[in-house]
Coordinates of C-alpha atoms in Angstrom, one line a residue:
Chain R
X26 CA 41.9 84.9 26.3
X27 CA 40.6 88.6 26.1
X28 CA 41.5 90.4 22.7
X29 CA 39.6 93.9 22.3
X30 CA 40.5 96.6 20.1
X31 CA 38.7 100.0 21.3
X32 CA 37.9 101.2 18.5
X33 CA 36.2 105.0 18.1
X34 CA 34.8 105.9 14.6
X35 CA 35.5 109.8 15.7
X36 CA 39.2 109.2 17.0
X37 CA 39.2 111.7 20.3
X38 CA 40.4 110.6 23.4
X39 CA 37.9 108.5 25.2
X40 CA 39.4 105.8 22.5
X41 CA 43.0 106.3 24.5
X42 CA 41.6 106.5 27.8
X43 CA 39.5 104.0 28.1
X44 CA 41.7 101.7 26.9
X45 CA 43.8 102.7 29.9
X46 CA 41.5 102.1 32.1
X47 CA 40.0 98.8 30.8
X48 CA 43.5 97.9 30.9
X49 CA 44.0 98.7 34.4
X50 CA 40.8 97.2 35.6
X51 CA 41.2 94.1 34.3
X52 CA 44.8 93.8 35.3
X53 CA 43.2 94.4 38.6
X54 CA 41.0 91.5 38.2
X55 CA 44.1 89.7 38.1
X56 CA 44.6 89.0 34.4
X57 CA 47.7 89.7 33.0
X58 CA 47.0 92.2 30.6
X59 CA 48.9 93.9 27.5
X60 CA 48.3 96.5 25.8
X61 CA 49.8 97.6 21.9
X62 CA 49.7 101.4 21.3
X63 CA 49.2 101.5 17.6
X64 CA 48.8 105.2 17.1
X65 CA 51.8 107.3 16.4
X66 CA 50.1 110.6 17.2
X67 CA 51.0 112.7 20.6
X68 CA 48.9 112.0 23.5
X69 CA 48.4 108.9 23.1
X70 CA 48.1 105.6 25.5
X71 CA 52.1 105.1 25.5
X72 CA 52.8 109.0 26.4
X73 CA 49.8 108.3 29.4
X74 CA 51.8 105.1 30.8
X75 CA 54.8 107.3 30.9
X76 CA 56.5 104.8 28.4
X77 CA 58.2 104.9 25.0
X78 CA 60.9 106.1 26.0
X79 CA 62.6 105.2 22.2
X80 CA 59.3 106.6 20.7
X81 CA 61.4 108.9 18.4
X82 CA 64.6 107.3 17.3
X83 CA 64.5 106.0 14.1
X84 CA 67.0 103.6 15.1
X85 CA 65.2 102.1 18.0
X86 CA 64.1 98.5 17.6
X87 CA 59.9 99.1 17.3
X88 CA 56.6 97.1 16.7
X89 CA 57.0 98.0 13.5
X90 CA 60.0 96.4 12.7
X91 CA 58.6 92.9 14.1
X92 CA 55.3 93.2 12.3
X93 CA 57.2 93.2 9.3
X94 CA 59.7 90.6 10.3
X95 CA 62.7 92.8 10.4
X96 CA 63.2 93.1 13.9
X97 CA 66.5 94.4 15.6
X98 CA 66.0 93.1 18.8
X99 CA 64.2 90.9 20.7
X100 CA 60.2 90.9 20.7
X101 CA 60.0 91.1 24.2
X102 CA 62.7 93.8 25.0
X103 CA 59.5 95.8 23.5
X104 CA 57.4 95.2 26.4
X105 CA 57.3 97.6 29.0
X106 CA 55.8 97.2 32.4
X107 CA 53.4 100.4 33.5
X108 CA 53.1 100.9 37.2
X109 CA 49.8 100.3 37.4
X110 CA 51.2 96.7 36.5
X111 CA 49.9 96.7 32.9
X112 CA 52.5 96.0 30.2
X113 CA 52.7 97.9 26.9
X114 CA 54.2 97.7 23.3
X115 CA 54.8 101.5 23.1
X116 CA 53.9 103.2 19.9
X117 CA 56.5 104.6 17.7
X118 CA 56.9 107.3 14.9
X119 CA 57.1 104.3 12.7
X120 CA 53.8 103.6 12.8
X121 CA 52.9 106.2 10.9
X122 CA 55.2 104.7 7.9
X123 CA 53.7 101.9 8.5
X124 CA 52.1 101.3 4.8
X125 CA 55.0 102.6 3.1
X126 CA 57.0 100.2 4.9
X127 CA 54.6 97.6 4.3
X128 CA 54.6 98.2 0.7
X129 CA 58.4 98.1 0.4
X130 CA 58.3 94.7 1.8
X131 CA 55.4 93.3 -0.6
X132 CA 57.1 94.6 -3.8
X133 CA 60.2 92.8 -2.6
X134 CA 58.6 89.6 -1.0
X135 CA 56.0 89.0 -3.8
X136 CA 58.9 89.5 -6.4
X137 CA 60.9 86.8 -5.3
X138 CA 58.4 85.1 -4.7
X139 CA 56.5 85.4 -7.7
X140 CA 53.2 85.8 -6.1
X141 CA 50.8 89.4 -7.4
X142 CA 50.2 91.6 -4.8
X143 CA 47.1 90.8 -4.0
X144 CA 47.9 87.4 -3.1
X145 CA 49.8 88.6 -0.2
X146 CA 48.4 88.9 3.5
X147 CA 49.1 92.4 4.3
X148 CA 46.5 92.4 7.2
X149 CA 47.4 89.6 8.8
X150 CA 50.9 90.4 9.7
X151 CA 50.4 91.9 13.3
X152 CA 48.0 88.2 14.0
X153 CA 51.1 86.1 12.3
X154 CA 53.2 88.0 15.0
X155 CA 51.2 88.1 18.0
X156 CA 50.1 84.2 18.1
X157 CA 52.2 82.3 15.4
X158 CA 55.4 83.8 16.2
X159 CA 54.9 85.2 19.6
X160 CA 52.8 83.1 21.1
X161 CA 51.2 85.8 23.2
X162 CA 47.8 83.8 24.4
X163 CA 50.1 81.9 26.2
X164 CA 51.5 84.6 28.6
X165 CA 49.0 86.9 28.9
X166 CA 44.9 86.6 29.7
X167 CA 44.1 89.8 28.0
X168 CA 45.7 92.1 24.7
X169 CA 44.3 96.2 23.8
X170 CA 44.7 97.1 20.9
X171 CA 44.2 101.3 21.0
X172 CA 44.5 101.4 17.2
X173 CA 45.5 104.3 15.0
X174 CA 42.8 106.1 13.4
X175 CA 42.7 105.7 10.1
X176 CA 41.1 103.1 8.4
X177 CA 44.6 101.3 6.7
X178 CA 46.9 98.6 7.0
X179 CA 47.2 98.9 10.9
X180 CA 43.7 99.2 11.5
X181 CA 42.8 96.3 9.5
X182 CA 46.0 94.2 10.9
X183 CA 44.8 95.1 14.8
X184 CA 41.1 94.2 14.2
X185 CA 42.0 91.2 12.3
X186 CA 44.3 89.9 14.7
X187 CA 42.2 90.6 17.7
X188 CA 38.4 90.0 16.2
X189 CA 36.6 92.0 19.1
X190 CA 35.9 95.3 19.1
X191 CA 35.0 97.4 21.8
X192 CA 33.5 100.6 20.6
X193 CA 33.2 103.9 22.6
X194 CA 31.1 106.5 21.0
X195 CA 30.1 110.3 21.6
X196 CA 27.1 111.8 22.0
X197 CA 26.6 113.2 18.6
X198 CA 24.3 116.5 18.1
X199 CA 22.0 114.5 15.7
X200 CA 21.6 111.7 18.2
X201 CA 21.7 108.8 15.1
X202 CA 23.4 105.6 16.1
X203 CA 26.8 106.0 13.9
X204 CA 28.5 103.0 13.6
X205 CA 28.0 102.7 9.7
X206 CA 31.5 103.6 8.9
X207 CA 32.3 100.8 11.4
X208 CA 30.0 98.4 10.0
X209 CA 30.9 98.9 6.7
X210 CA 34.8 98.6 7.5
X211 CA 34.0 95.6 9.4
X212 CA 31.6 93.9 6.7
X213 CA 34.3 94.5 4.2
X214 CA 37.0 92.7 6.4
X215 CA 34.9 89.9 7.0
X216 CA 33.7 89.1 3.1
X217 CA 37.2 89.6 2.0
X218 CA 39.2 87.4 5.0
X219 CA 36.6 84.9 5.6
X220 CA 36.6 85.7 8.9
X221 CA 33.9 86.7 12.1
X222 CA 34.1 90.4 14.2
X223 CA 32.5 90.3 16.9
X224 CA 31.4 93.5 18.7
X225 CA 31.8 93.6 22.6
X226 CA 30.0 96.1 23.7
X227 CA 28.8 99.8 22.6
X228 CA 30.2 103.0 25.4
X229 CA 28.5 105.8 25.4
X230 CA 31.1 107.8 26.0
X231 CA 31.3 111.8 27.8
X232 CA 27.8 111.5 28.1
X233 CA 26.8 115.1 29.8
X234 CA 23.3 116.0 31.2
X235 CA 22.0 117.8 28.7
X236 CA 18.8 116.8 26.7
X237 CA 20.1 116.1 23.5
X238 CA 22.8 113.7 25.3
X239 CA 20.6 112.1 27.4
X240 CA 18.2 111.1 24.4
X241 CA 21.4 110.3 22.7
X242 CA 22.6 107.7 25.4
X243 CA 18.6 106.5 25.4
X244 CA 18.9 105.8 21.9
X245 CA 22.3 103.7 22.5
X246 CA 20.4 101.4 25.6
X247 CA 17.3 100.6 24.1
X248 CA 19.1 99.2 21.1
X249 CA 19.5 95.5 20.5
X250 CA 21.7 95.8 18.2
X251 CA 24.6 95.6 20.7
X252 CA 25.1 95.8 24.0
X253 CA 25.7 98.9 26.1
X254 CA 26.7 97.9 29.6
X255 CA 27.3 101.2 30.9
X256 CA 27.7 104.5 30.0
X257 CA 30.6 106.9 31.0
X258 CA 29.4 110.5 32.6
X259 CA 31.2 113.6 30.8
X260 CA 34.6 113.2 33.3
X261 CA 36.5 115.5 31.8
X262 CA 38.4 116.8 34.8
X263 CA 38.6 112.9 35.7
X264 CA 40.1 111.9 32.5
X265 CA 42.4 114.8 31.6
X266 CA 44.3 113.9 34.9
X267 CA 45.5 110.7 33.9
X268 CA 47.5 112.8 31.7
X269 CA 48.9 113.9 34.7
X270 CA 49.2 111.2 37.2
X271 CA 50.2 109.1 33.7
X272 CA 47.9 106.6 34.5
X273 CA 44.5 105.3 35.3
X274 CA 41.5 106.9 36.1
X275 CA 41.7 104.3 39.3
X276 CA 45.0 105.9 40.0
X277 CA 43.8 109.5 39.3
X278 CA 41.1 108.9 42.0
X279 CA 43.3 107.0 44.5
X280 CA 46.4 109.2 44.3
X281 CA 43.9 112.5 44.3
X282 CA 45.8 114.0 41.3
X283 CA 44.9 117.5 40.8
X284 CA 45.8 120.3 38.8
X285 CA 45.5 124.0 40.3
X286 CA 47.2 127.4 40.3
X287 CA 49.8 127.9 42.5
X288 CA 52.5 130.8 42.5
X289 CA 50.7 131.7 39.3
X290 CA 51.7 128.5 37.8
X291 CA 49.8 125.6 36.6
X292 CA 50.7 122.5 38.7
X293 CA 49.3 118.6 38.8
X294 CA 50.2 117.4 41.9
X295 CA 49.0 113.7 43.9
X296 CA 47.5 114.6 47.4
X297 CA 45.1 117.6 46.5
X298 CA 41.6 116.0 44.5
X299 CA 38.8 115.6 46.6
X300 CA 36.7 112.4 46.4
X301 CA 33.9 113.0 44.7
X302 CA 31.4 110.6 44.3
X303 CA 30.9 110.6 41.1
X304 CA 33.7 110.0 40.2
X305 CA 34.1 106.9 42.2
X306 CA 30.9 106.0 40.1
X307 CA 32.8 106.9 36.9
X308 CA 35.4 104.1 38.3
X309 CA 32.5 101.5 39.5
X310 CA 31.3 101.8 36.2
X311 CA 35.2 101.6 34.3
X312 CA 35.5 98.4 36.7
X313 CA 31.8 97.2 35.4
X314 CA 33.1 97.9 31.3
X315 CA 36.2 95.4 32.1
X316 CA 34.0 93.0 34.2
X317 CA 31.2 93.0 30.7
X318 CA 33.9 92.2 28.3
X319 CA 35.7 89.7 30.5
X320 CA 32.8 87.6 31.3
X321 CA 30.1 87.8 29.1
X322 CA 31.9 88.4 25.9
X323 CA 34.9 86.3 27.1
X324 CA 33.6 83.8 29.5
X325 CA 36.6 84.6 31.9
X326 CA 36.2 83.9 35.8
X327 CA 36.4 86.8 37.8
X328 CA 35.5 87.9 40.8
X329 CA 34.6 91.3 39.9
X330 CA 35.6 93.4 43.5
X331 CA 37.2 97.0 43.3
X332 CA 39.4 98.0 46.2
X333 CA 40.2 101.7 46.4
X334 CA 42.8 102.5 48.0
X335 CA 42.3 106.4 48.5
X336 CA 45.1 108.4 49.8
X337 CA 44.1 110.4 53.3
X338 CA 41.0 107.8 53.2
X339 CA 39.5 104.9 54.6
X340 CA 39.2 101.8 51.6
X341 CA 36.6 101.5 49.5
X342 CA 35.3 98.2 48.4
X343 CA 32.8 98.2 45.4
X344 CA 31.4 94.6 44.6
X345 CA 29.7 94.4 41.1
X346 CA 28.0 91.3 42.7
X347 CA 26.3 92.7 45.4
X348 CA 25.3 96.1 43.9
X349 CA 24.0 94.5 40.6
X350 CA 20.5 96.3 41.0
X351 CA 21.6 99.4 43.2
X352 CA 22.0 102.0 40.7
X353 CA 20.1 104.0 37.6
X354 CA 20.9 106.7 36.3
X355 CA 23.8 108.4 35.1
X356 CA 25.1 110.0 38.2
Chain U
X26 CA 21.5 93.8 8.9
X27 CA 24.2 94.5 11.0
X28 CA 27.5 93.0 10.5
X29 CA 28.5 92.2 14.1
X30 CA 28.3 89.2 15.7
X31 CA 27.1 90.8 19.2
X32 CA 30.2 89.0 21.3
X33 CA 33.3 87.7 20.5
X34 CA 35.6 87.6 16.9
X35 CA 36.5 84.4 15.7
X36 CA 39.9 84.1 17.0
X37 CA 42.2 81.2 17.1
X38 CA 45.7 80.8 17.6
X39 CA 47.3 78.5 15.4
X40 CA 46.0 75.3 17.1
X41 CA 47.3 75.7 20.7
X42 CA 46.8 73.2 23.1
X43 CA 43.9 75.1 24.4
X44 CA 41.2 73.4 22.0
X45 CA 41.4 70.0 22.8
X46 CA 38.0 70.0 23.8
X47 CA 35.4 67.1 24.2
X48 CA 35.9 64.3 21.5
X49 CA 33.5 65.4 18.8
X50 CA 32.7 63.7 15.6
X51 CA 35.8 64.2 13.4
X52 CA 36.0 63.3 9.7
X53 CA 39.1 61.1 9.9
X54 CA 38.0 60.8 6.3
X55 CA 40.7 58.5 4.9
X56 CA 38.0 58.7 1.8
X57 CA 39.3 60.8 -1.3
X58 CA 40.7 63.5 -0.1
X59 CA 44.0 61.4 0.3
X60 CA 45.0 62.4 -2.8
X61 CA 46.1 65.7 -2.0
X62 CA 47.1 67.1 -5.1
X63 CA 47.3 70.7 -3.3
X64 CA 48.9 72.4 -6.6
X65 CA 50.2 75.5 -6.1
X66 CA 48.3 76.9 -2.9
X67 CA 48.9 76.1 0.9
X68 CA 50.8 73.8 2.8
X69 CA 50.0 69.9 1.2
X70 CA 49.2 69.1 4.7
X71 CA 47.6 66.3 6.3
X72 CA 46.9 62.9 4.6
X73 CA 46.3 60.7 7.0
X74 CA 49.1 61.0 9.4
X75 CA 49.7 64.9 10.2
X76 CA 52.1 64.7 12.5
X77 CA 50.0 64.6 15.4
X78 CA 50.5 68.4 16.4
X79 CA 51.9 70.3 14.2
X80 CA 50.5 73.6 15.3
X81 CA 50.6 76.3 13.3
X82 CA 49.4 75.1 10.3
X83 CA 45.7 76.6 10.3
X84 CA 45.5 79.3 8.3
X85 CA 44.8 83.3 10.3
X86 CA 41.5 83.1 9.1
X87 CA 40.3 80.2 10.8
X88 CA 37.5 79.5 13.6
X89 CA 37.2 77.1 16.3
X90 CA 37.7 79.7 18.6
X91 CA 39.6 79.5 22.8
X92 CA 38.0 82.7 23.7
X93 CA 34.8 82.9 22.4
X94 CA 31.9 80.4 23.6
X95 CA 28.8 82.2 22.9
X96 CA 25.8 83.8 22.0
X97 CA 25.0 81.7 18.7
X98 CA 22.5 84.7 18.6
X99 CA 19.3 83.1 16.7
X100 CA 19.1 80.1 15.3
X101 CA 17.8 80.6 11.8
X102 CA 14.7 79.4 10.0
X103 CA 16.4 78.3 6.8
X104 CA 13.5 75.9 6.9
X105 CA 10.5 78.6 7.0
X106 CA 8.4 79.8 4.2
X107 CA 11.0 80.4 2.0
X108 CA 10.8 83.9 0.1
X109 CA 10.3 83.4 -3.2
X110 CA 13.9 84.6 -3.9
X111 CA 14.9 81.5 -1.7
X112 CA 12.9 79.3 -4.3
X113 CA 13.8 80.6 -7.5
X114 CA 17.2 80.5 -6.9
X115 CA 19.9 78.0 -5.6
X116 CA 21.9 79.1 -2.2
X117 CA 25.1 80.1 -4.3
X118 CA 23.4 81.8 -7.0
X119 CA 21.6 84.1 -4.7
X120 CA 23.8 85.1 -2.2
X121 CA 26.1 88.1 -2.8
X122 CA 28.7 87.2 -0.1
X123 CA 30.0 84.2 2.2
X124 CA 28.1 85.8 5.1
X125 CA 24.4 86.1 3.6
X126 CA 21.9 83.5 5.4
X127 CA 24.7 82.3 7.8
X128 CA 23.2 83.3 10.9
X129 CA 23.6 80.9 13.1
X130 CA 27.6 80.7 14.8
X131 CA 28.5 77.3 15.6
X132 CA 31.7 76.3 16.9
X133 CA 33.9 73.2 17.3
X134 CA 36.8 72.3 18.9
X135 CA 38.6 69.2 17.0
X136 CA 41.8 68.0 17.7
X137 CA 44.8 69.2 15.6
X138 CA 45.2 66.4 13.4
X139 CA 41.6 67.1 11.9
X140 CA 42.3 70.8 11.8
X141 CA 45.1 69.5 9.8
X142 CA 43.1 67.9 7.4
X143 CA 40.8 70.9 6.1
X144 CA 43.2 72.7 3.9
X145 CA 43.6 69.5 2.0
X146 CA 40.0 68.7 1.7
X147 CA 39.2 72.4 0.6
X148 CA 41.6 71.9 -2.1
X149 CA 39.7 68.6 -3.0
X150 CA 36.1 70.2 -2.9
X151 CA 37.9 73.1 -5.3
X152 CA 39.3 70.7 -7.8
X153 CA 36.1 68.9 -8.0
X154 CA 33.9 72.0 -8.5
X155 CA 36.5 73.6 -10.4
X156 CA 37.1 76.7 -8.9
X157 CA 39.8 78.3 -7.7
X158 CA 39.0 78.3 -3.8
X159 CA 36.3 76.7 -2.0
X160 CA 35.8 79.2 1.3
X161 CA 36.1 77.9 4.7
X162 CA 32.6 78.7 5.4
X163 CA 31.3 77.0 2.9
X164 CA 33.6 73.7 3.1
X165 CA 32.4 73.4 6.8
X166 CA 28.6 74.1 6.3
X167 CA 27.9 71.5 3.6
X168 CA 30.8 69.2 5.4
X169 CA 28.1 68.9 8.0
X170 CA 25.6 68.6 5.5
X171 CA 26.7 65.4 4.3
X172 CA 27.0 64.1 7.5
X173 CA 23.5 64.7 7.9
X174 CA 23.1 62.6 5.1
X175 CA 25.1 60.2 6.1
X176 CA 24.8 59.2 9.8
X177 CA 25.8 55.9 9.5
X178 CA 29.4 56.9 8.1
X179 CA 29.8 59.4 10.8
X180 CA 29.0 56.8 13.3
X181 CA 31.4 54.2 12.0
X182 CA 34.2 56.7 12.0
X183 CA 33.2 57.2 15.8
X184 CA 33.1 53.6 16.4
X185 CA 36.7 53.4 14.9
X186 CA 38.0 55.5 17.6
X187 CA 36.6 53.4 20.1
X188 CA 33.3 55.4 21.1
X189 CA 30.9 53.1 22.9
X190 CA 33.6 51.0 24.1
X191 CA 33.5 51.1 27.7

């Protein structure tokens, strides 16, 4: 079973997209993958799957409502199915209640159950609900988590019920290795709830070619702190249309979603992106992320092969396998 | 210094029937702790007989983890020249949290009816030291410890379930 939540100390996007595309990858490898959008903001993973269509009504049955054992529905009417074949718990504007909610219910719970407040498990709800109740490691081989940004209740309730993070990061001017606000979160959780966060993997994320960013990325591999299996190229172009083609990065590529001027009018449309290699690497390397946290962090079988199916163009086959040592810098 | 474990969380998920891993040495203790007195806290679980698989009684917080198999990054030196801090002072007095020293991850996979058995035994350890909680951690670590120090009961309890037999 795969459980990551991608988190990213400086919110941005990469946190949102590369949870799409890790998703998509390893649903690709054949696991049967879920992902839980737990950020209520706009633009996040549910509005790039195209899903959530109850996002806004306040009457809508929502992940919320489950997590704190009021549902009105069943748990699995929640689940959509993206068409990249990924499923999703959609985010909703609930989320962003979420502690107020949550506090309701502990005033209420630990009154009549005369228990003090902090007695009760406030972060373990979403766990309680995902394996307990739900019994989600039995139907799927991999849950995301794309958590909400703020260090709170949800945070703490994603990280503790998935226990691996996955940890994109930006080049930042001063090129230090910033993960102290992470690792101070995570101590905390761990001292307090007795239990063990593991860390996946480190992504230098948006990495761009200047010197500062280089050195930056330089700094990130030669650690041994944690592992940094690849790097991700500044894709900006790459990863903004996802937004359009409301998917992947794979499905940017193999659909050739572009966005252009036409009639004076700013269009995305599927059929117009040329194949760039370096994007294709951008996708080898997406495909490589997945296959790291699978495997090595996860022990999962996989046979790590990438078929691209590129519109107008012959298939591409990328084996992780073969081209193991084929390959340097950041291309 | 850092707080990661490079790899996988400990997660587990409520005793599925994914852990039934190899028979390992499992305190079928019928010793003390039968005398569950579990006051207030958790579930009074587990005597002798809990009810073969009654899944979800561990607690969130607990290890024996499906997913994660590795990387027990470096095995400590708890036996090394010990600092003088380390001399001066016992384990509990000088750590400041559960963590501190621990560095070596070791996992088991037991069978749920000994899973079943730890919340009463941590209540046991509490009530003899007198405090109000005994951590997981800690239960486990010096769980082993005695074992250490007692080979010969470990190996009877093995012997009762028939290891050696064929």
């Amino acid at each position: 079973m795969i459980t990551a939540v991608v988190y990213s100390e400086s919110g941005g996007t990469y946190k949102t997209t590369m949870t799409a595309n890790v998703a998509v990858a390893l649903e690709r490898m054949e696991l049967n993958t879920l992902v839980l959008d737990l950020d209520p903001q706009e633009g996040n993973l549910t509005s790039l799957f195209d899903a959530g269509e109850h996002r806004s009504d306040p009457d809508a049955d929502n992940l919320v409502k489950h997590i704190l054992d009021m549902p009105d529905g069943e748990f699995h009417d929640l689940i959509e199915t993206t068409e990249e074949g990924v499923d999703i718990i959609p985010s909703h504007d609930m989320l962003g209640d979420f502690t107020s909610n949550l506090e309701q219910k502990i005033s209420y719970e630990t009154g009549m159950k005369n228990m003090s407040r902090e007695e009760y498990p406030r972060f373990e709800l979403l766990h309680e609900l995902l394996w307990k109740k739900q019994e989600l490691h039995k139907e799927y081989d991999a849950i995301l988590i794309d958590p909400n940004a703020r260090a709170e209740d949800l945070l703490y309730n994603a990280i503790f019920a998935l226990r691996t993070l996955v940890a994109p990061v930006k080049p930042a001017g001063k090129g230090n290795l910033s993960l102290e606000g992470l690792e101070e979160l995570v101590g905390n959780m761990e001292n307090q709830l007795d239990i063990e966060i593991g860390l996946s993997c480190v992504v230098p994320s948006g990495v761009g070619q200047t010197n500062a960013h280089q050195q930056y990325q330089q700094q990130f591999e030669n650690t041994e702190e944690f592992a940094t299996p690849v790097s991700i190229g500044n894709r900006e172009s790459l990863m903004d249309a996802m937004w359009e083609a409301r998917g992947s990065a794979f499905k940017v590529v193999e659909e050739r979603w572009k966005t252009f001027e036409k009639d004076g009018q700013m269009v995305s449309e599927p059929g117009q992106r040329r194949v760039r290699d370096r994007e294709v690497e951008t996708l080898r390397r997406l495909y490589e992320l997945a296959w790291f946290i699978a495997t090595t962090t996860f022990d999962a079988d996989i046979d790590p092969v990438l078929e691209l199916d590129i519109q107008g163009h012959t298939n591409r086959t990328i084996d992780l396998k073969e081209d193991d040592k084929t390959e340097a810098t950041t291309a | 210094m850092s707080n990661f474990k490079s790899g996988s969380g400990n997660l587990d998920f409520g005793g599925s029937d994914e852990d039934d891993g190899e028979p390992e040495p499992e305190p079928t203790e019928k010793t003390t702790q039968t005398d569950t007195e579990s006051n207030e806290g958790d579930e009074s679980t587990a005597t002798e007989q809990p009810g073969e698989d009654s899944r979800n009684k561990t607690s969130p917080g607990t290890d024996s983890t499906t997913s994660s198999q590795k990387e027990n990054r470096e095995s400590t030196e708890e036996s090394t020249p010990a600092t003088t801090a380390r001399e001066q002072y016992p384990y509990f007095i000088r750590r400041s949290n559960v963590g501190d020293e621990r560095d070596t991850r070791l996992e088991i996979h037991v069978r749920d009816r000994v899973a079943d058995q730890e919340a009463a035994f941590r209540n046991e350890l509490a009530e003899q030291l007198n405090a109000n909680e005994v951590s997981k951690t800690d239960a486990r670590e010096f769980a082993l410890l005695a074992a250490f120090q007692h080979p010969e009961r470990v190996a009877e309890l093995m012997a009762e379930e028939g290891f050696g037999t064929l």
